[in-house]
XYZ file of C-alpha atoms in Angstrom:
353
model
C -66.517 30.378 -102.605
C -67.724 27.511 -100.437
C -70.442 25.600 -102.296
C -72.410 24.919 -99.111
C -73.183 28.663 -98.977
C -74.983 28.623 -102.338
C -78.619 29.675 -102.231
C -79.805 26.416 -103.782
C -78.756 24.544 -100.600
C -80.527 26.834 -98.121
C -83.331 25.379 -96.048
C -86.333 26.689 -94.137
C -85.253 25.374 -90.753
C -81.936 25.509 -88.904
C -80.446 22.028 -88.666
C -78.803 22.941 -85.356
C -81.531 24.659 -83.288
C -84.604 24.033 -85.508
C -85.386 27.772 -85.751
C -87.599 28.624 -88.780
C -85.597 30.396 -91.498
C -86.162 32.173 -94.793
C -84.250 31.194 -97.932
C -82.701 34.676 -97.985
C -80.915 34.046 -94.672
C -77.329 32.773 -95.063
C -77.016 32.079 -91.360
C -79.405 31.204 -88.577
C -80.438 34.390 -86.777
C -80.697 32.436 -83.510
C -77.508 30.352 -83.252
C -75.417 31.648 -86.160
C -74.932 28.335 -87.958
C -74.652 28.319 -91.762
C -78.037 27.767 -93.395
C -77.245 24.827 -95.656
C -78.817 21.426 -96.256
C -75.947 20.204 -98.437
C -74.238 17.054 -97.127
C -70.645 17.610 -96.124
C -68.098 16.302 -98.650
C -64.300 16.170 -98.613
C -64.078 19.202 -100.897
C -66.457 21.163 -98.626
C -64.405 20.197 -95.585
C -61.125 21.311 -97.200
C -62.641 24.555 -98.534
C -64.052 25.448 -95.112
C -60.761 24.676 -93.383
C -58.787 26.828 -95.841
C -61.335 29.603 -95.558
C -61.097 29.662 -91.747
C -57.298 29.448 -91.902
C -57.118 32.357 -94.340
C -59.465 34.398 -92.152
C -57.218 33.829 -89.114
C -54.107 34.385 -91.208
C -55.481 37.771 -92.266
C -56.227 38.758 -88.665
C -52.770 37.616 -87.612
C -51.159 39.633 -90.391
C -53.214 42.712 -89.492
C -52.230 42.333 -85.819
C -48.502 42.038 -86.484
C -48.457 44.887 -89.025
C -50.375 47.131 -86.631
C -48.059 46.314 -83.688
C -44.940 47.167 -85.697
C -46.236 50.254 -87.504
C -48.822 51.747 -85.124
C -47.840 51.125 -81.470
C -50.862 50.904 -79.160
C -53.429 51.213 -81.953
C -54.292 47.505 -82.015
C -55.315 47.523 -78.336
C -57.214 50.812 -78.767
C -59.210 49.613 -81.774
C -59.816 46.181 -80.242
C -61.310 47.872 -77.157
C -63.426 50.079 -79.410
C -65.038 46.972 -80.913
C -63.020 46.468 -84.116
C -62.318 42.835 -83.223
C -63.004 41.091 -86.507
C -59.943 42.779 -87.962
C -57.435 41.456 -85.424
C -56.423 38.175 -83.799
C -57.469 37.732 -80.171
C -54.719 39.444 -78.075
C -54.825 36.809 -75.333
C -54.511 33.872 -77.729
C -51.869 35.653 -79.811
C -49.749 36.426 -76.749
C -49.894 32.841 -75.529
C -48.956 31.496 -78.972
C -46.044 33.916 -79.312
C -44.876 33.070 -75.760
C -44.695 29.371 -76.578
C -42.843 30.120 -79.804
C -40.434 32.408 -77.948
C -39.373 29.811 -75.433
C -39.027 27.199 -78.117
C -36.535 29.494 -79.840
C -34.801 30.196 -76.511
C -34.445 26.480 -75.918
C -33.134 25.951 -79.447
C -30.645 28.812 -79.114
C -29.518 27.481 -75.722
C -28.880 23.995 -77.091
C -27.024 25.448 -80.066
C -24.899 27.606 -77.753
C -24.129 24.623 -75.502
C -23.004 22.523 -78.456
C -20.750 25.355 -79.652
C -19.099 25.833 -76.266
C -19.040 22.201 -75.168
C -15.300 21.944 -75.587
C -14.579 25.346 -74.080
C -16.030 24.944 -70.593
C -12.835 24.003 -68.748
C -11.273 26.574 -66.444
C -7.531 27.072 -66.226
C -6.947 27.806 -62.561
C -3.570 29.328 -63.410
C -5.148 31.921 -65.705
C -6.310 35.023 -63.716
C -8.649 36.161 -66.513
C -10.546 32.864 -66.584
C -10.717 32.835 -62.797
C -12.168 36.364 -62.780
C -14.740 35.393 -65.425
C -15.993 32.454 -63.360
C -16.128 34.706 -60.319
C -18.489 37.104 -62.081
C -20.805 34.292 -63.149
C -20.976 32.562 -59.785
C -20.276 34.580 -56.637
C -18.501 37.773 -55.665
C -15.140 36.722 -54.236
C -12.784 39.051 -52.385
C -9.760 38.123 -54.515
C -8.634 35.773 -57.284
C -6.641 33.526 -54.954
C -9.751 32.752 -52.910
C -11.633 31.774 -56.074
C -8.649 29.706 -57.171
C -8.942 27.686 -53.975
C -12.698 27.354 -54.487
C -12.158 26.015 -58.006
C -9.711 23.437 -56.719
C -12.366 22.191 -54.298
C -15.016 22.357 -57.006
C -12.955 20.204 -59.385
C -12.834 17.469 -56.752
C -16.618 17.277 -56.455
C -18.574 14.610 -58.301
C -22.304 14.968 -58.946
C -22.778 11.199 -58.540
C -21.344 11.217 -55.015
C -22.841 11.948 -51.591
C -21.486 14.897 -49.617
C -22.260 16.102 -46.104
C -23.081 19.707 -45.274
C -19.601 20.178 -43.810
C -17.941 18.997 -47.022
C -20.084 21.223 -49.243
C -19.587 24.267 -47.008
C -15.931 24.214 -48.037
C -16.952 24.895 -51.636
C -19.317 27.843 -52.048
C -19.731 27.243 -55.781
C -20.939 23.661 -55.256
C -24.538 24.700 -54.501
C -26.159 22.221 -56.897
C -24.246 19.343 -55.288
C -26.507 19.693 -52.267
C -29.454 18.554 -54.366
C -27.512 15.788 -56.098
C -26.282 14.563 -52.690
C -29.868 14.398 -51.447
C -30.894 12.495 -54.550
C -27.943 10.105 -54.394
C -28.532 9.437 -50.705
C -32.171 8.579 -51.378
C -31.179 6.209 -54.197
C -28.644 4.440 -51.962
C -30.867 4.373 -48.855
C -34.468 4.455 -50.149
C -35.940 3.159 -46.873
C -34.539 5.933 -44.686
C -36.835 8.788 -43.731
C -36.169 12.417 -44.598
C -35.284 13.186 -40.973
C -32.751 10.356 -40.882
C -31.197 11.469 -44.170
C -30.809 15.072 -43.013
C -29.254 13.958 -39.739
C -26.689 11.704 -41.417
C -25.816 14.405 -43.959
C -25.358 16.982 -41.187
C -28.334 19.247 -41.966
C -30.730 20.751 -39.445
C -34.137 19.092 -39.232
C -36.075 22.113 -40.514
C -39.124 22.421 -42.780
C -37.002 24.075 -45.478
C -34.501 21.212 -45.547
C -37.380 18.710 -45.574
C -38.857 20.558 -48.561
C -35.518 20.685 -50.437
C -34.812 17.000 -49.770
C -38.255 15.883 -50.935
C -37.949 18.011 -54.074
C -34.427 16.779 -54.795
C -35.479 13.143 -54.995
C -37.919 14.059 -57.774
C -35.121 14.928 -60.210
C -34.628 12.370 -62.976
C -30.849 12.892 -63.239
C -28.015 14.593 -61.365
C -27.849 17.350 -63.980
C -29.816 19.527 -61.577
C -29.083 22.849 -63.258
C -30.049 21.672 -66.744
C -33.148 19.913 -65.477
C -34.328 23.004 -63.596
C -33.688 25.176 -66.667
C -35.617 22.783 -68.874
C -38.480 22.687 -66.378
C -38.798 26.472 -66.237
C -38.524 26.737 -70.032
C -41.581 24.484 -70.241
C -43.482 26.474 -67.619
C -42.444 30.025 -68.534
C -45.166 30.695 -71.149
C -47.778 29.723 -68.600
C -46.090 31.628 -65.766
C -45.661 34.819 -67.802
C -49.242 34.577 -69.016
C -50.311 34.556 -65.360
C -47.909 37.317 -64.278
C -49.103 39.957 -66.753
C -52.353 40.632 -64.867
C -50.138 41.636 -61.928
C -47.984 43.908 -64.092
C -51.134 45.451 -65.613
C -51.931 46.942 -62.207
C -49.149 49.463 -62.912
C -50.869 50.780 -66.042
C -54.189 50.802 -64.216
C -52.698 52.871 -61.353
C -50.671 55.363 -63.411
C -53.276 55.852 -66.174
C -56.354 55.493 -64.002
C -59.514 56.573 -65.771
C -63.194 55.750 -65.391
C -63.363 55.454 -69.183
C -60.883 52.549 -69.262
C -61.485 49.466 -67.148
C -58.901 46.960 -65.937
C -59.555 44.464 -68.749
C -58.854 47.123 -71.378
C -55.557 47.924 -69.643
C -54.838 44.188 -69.729
C -55.364 44.044 -73.498
C -52.826 46.866 -73.855
C -50.328 44.862 -71.753
C -50.778 41.734 -73.841
C -50.293 43.555 -77.135
C -47.218 45.405 -75.853
C -45.532 42.249 -74.564
C -46.490 40.383 -77.727
C -44.442 42.932 -79.675
C -41.490 42.483 -77.310
C -41.669 38.706 -77.572
C -41.818 38.764 -81.379
C -38.670 40.912 -81.363
C -36.952 38.472 -79.007
C -37.910 35.587 -81.296
C -36.186 37.423 -84.149
C -33.112 38.079 -81.990
C -32.903 34.427 -80.916
C -33.167 33.338 -84.540
C -30.354 35.700 -85.500
C -28.271 34.332 -82.601
C -28.204 30.945 -84.327
C -26.053 32.555 -87.023
C -24.324 35.382 -85.169
C -24.467 35.970 -81.416
C -22.598 39.247 -81.811
C -25.247 40.754 -84.090
C -28.018 39.400 -81.865
C -26.487 40.912 -78.718
C -25.963 44.225 -80.513
C -29.630 44.335 -81.608
C -30.811 43.439 -78.099
C -28.703 46.230 -76.608
C -29.923 48.837 -79.125
C -33.541 47.741 -78.681
C -33.344 47.783 -74.882
C -31.749 51.224 -74.761
C -33.678 53.003 -77.529
C -36.296 51.076 -79.524
C -38.312 49.462 -76.702
C -38.545 52.639 -74.551
C -39.597 54.710 -77.577
C -42.085 52.022 -78.615
C -43.606 52.031 -75.122
C -43.879 55.836 -75.204
C -45.643 55.783 -78.599
C -47.935 52.980 -77.409
C -48.935 55.020 -74.354
C -49.603 58.097 -76.500
C -51.750 56.220 -79.008
C -53.652 54.071 -76.527
C -54.372 56.525 -73.696
C -54.669 59.600 -75.959
C -52.995 61.970 -73.486
C -50.798 64.942 -74.359
C -47.053 64.622 -74.863
C -45.786 66.017 -71.558
C -48.294 64.152 -69.440
C -47.337 60.928 -71.223
C -43.604 61.643 -70.709
C -44.172 62.274 -66.994
C -46.150 59.058 -66.556
C -43.586 57.183 -68.645
C -40.895 58.280 -66.161
C -43.093 57.190 -63.237
C -43.738 53.826 -64.885
C -40.085 52.768 -64.999
C -39.364 52.274 -61.250
C -42.872 50.896 -60.655
C -42.471 48.502 -63.548
C -39.186 47.213 -62.124
C -40.706 46.663 -58.672
C -43.828 44.899 -59.941
C -41.827 42.814 -62.414
C -39.564 41.654 -59.570
C -42.537 40.818 -57.337
C -44.396 38.929 -60.052
C -41.197 37.076 -61.045
C -40.615 35.953 -57.464
C -44.228 34.803 -57.171
C -44.006 32.877 -60.438
C -40.688 31.267 -59.476
C -42.115 30.284 -56.104
C -45.168 28.750 -57.742
C -42.937 26.982 -60.249
C -40.894 25.422 -57.443
C -44.025 24.339 -55.588
C -45.431 22.725 -58.735
C -42.169 20.894 -59.535
């Protein structure tokens, strides 16, 4: 027990707000500060820190256990006022989001290092050509892609290419940005309009925007730099997008007894569970991508839908068939709203780059 809480150190006036107190009061009834006149020592400081940490650790443990064993109950009880028992859903979601994208970044770097020596494409191998076609663009036949790859191999990200030259290679999209950047480095005094004209692009607002954004890149590894940028911003962007997605729950489960904020708490707790699962899958991927992909597939097809159904039952307290019907309605709406919010977040991310 923290020594500063002992009765012998209690005073008759709050040191924070100067409210008169009785020696029986552990805390000030006006501001809530601990009623203690004891001077703070190193041992007191450490004891208080450990006490607060343990209190949060207990709430965190209760939150995670509840999410995994009683879907939807955490949000329901938090809305009912049982908030001392659980960690704050908003803060927990943000913390888990940051941790998730740290693990994604780690898994991505690990995957890149594993496949670093296996990224070359044999243009004489139809299977490899077909694989690249699926990952880039839909080509009418393998011979067309073979020609595209020949053009692509001749491109250099440190060179400057005109629009006409890049139009010959559909899979050289990122070279447009590197060409803009390289042109600006070589001719820093030329205006955007002059640069676009010499490179063969129309003098439009979109091209002006793309050119001005391109010169902000630090390197010519445009794809990697964009990925790294969005990895850094994703926790923030997802945190902002959930209020949009929550509108779905508010519409489908509309009730005067549940306000929008309470629907929002349900959304945060549900997505916190999903993100914790993804953190586990990403961690497993460091050792075995096959097992990780298998678990993701099983979870997406069976576990996550069932978990959402149980969460809806427990949180909204509606009968089975009504919940099933609304669950079916949620799926197409969820896809539409998720797409809209994703596009908005990507657009904002590009503007803020």
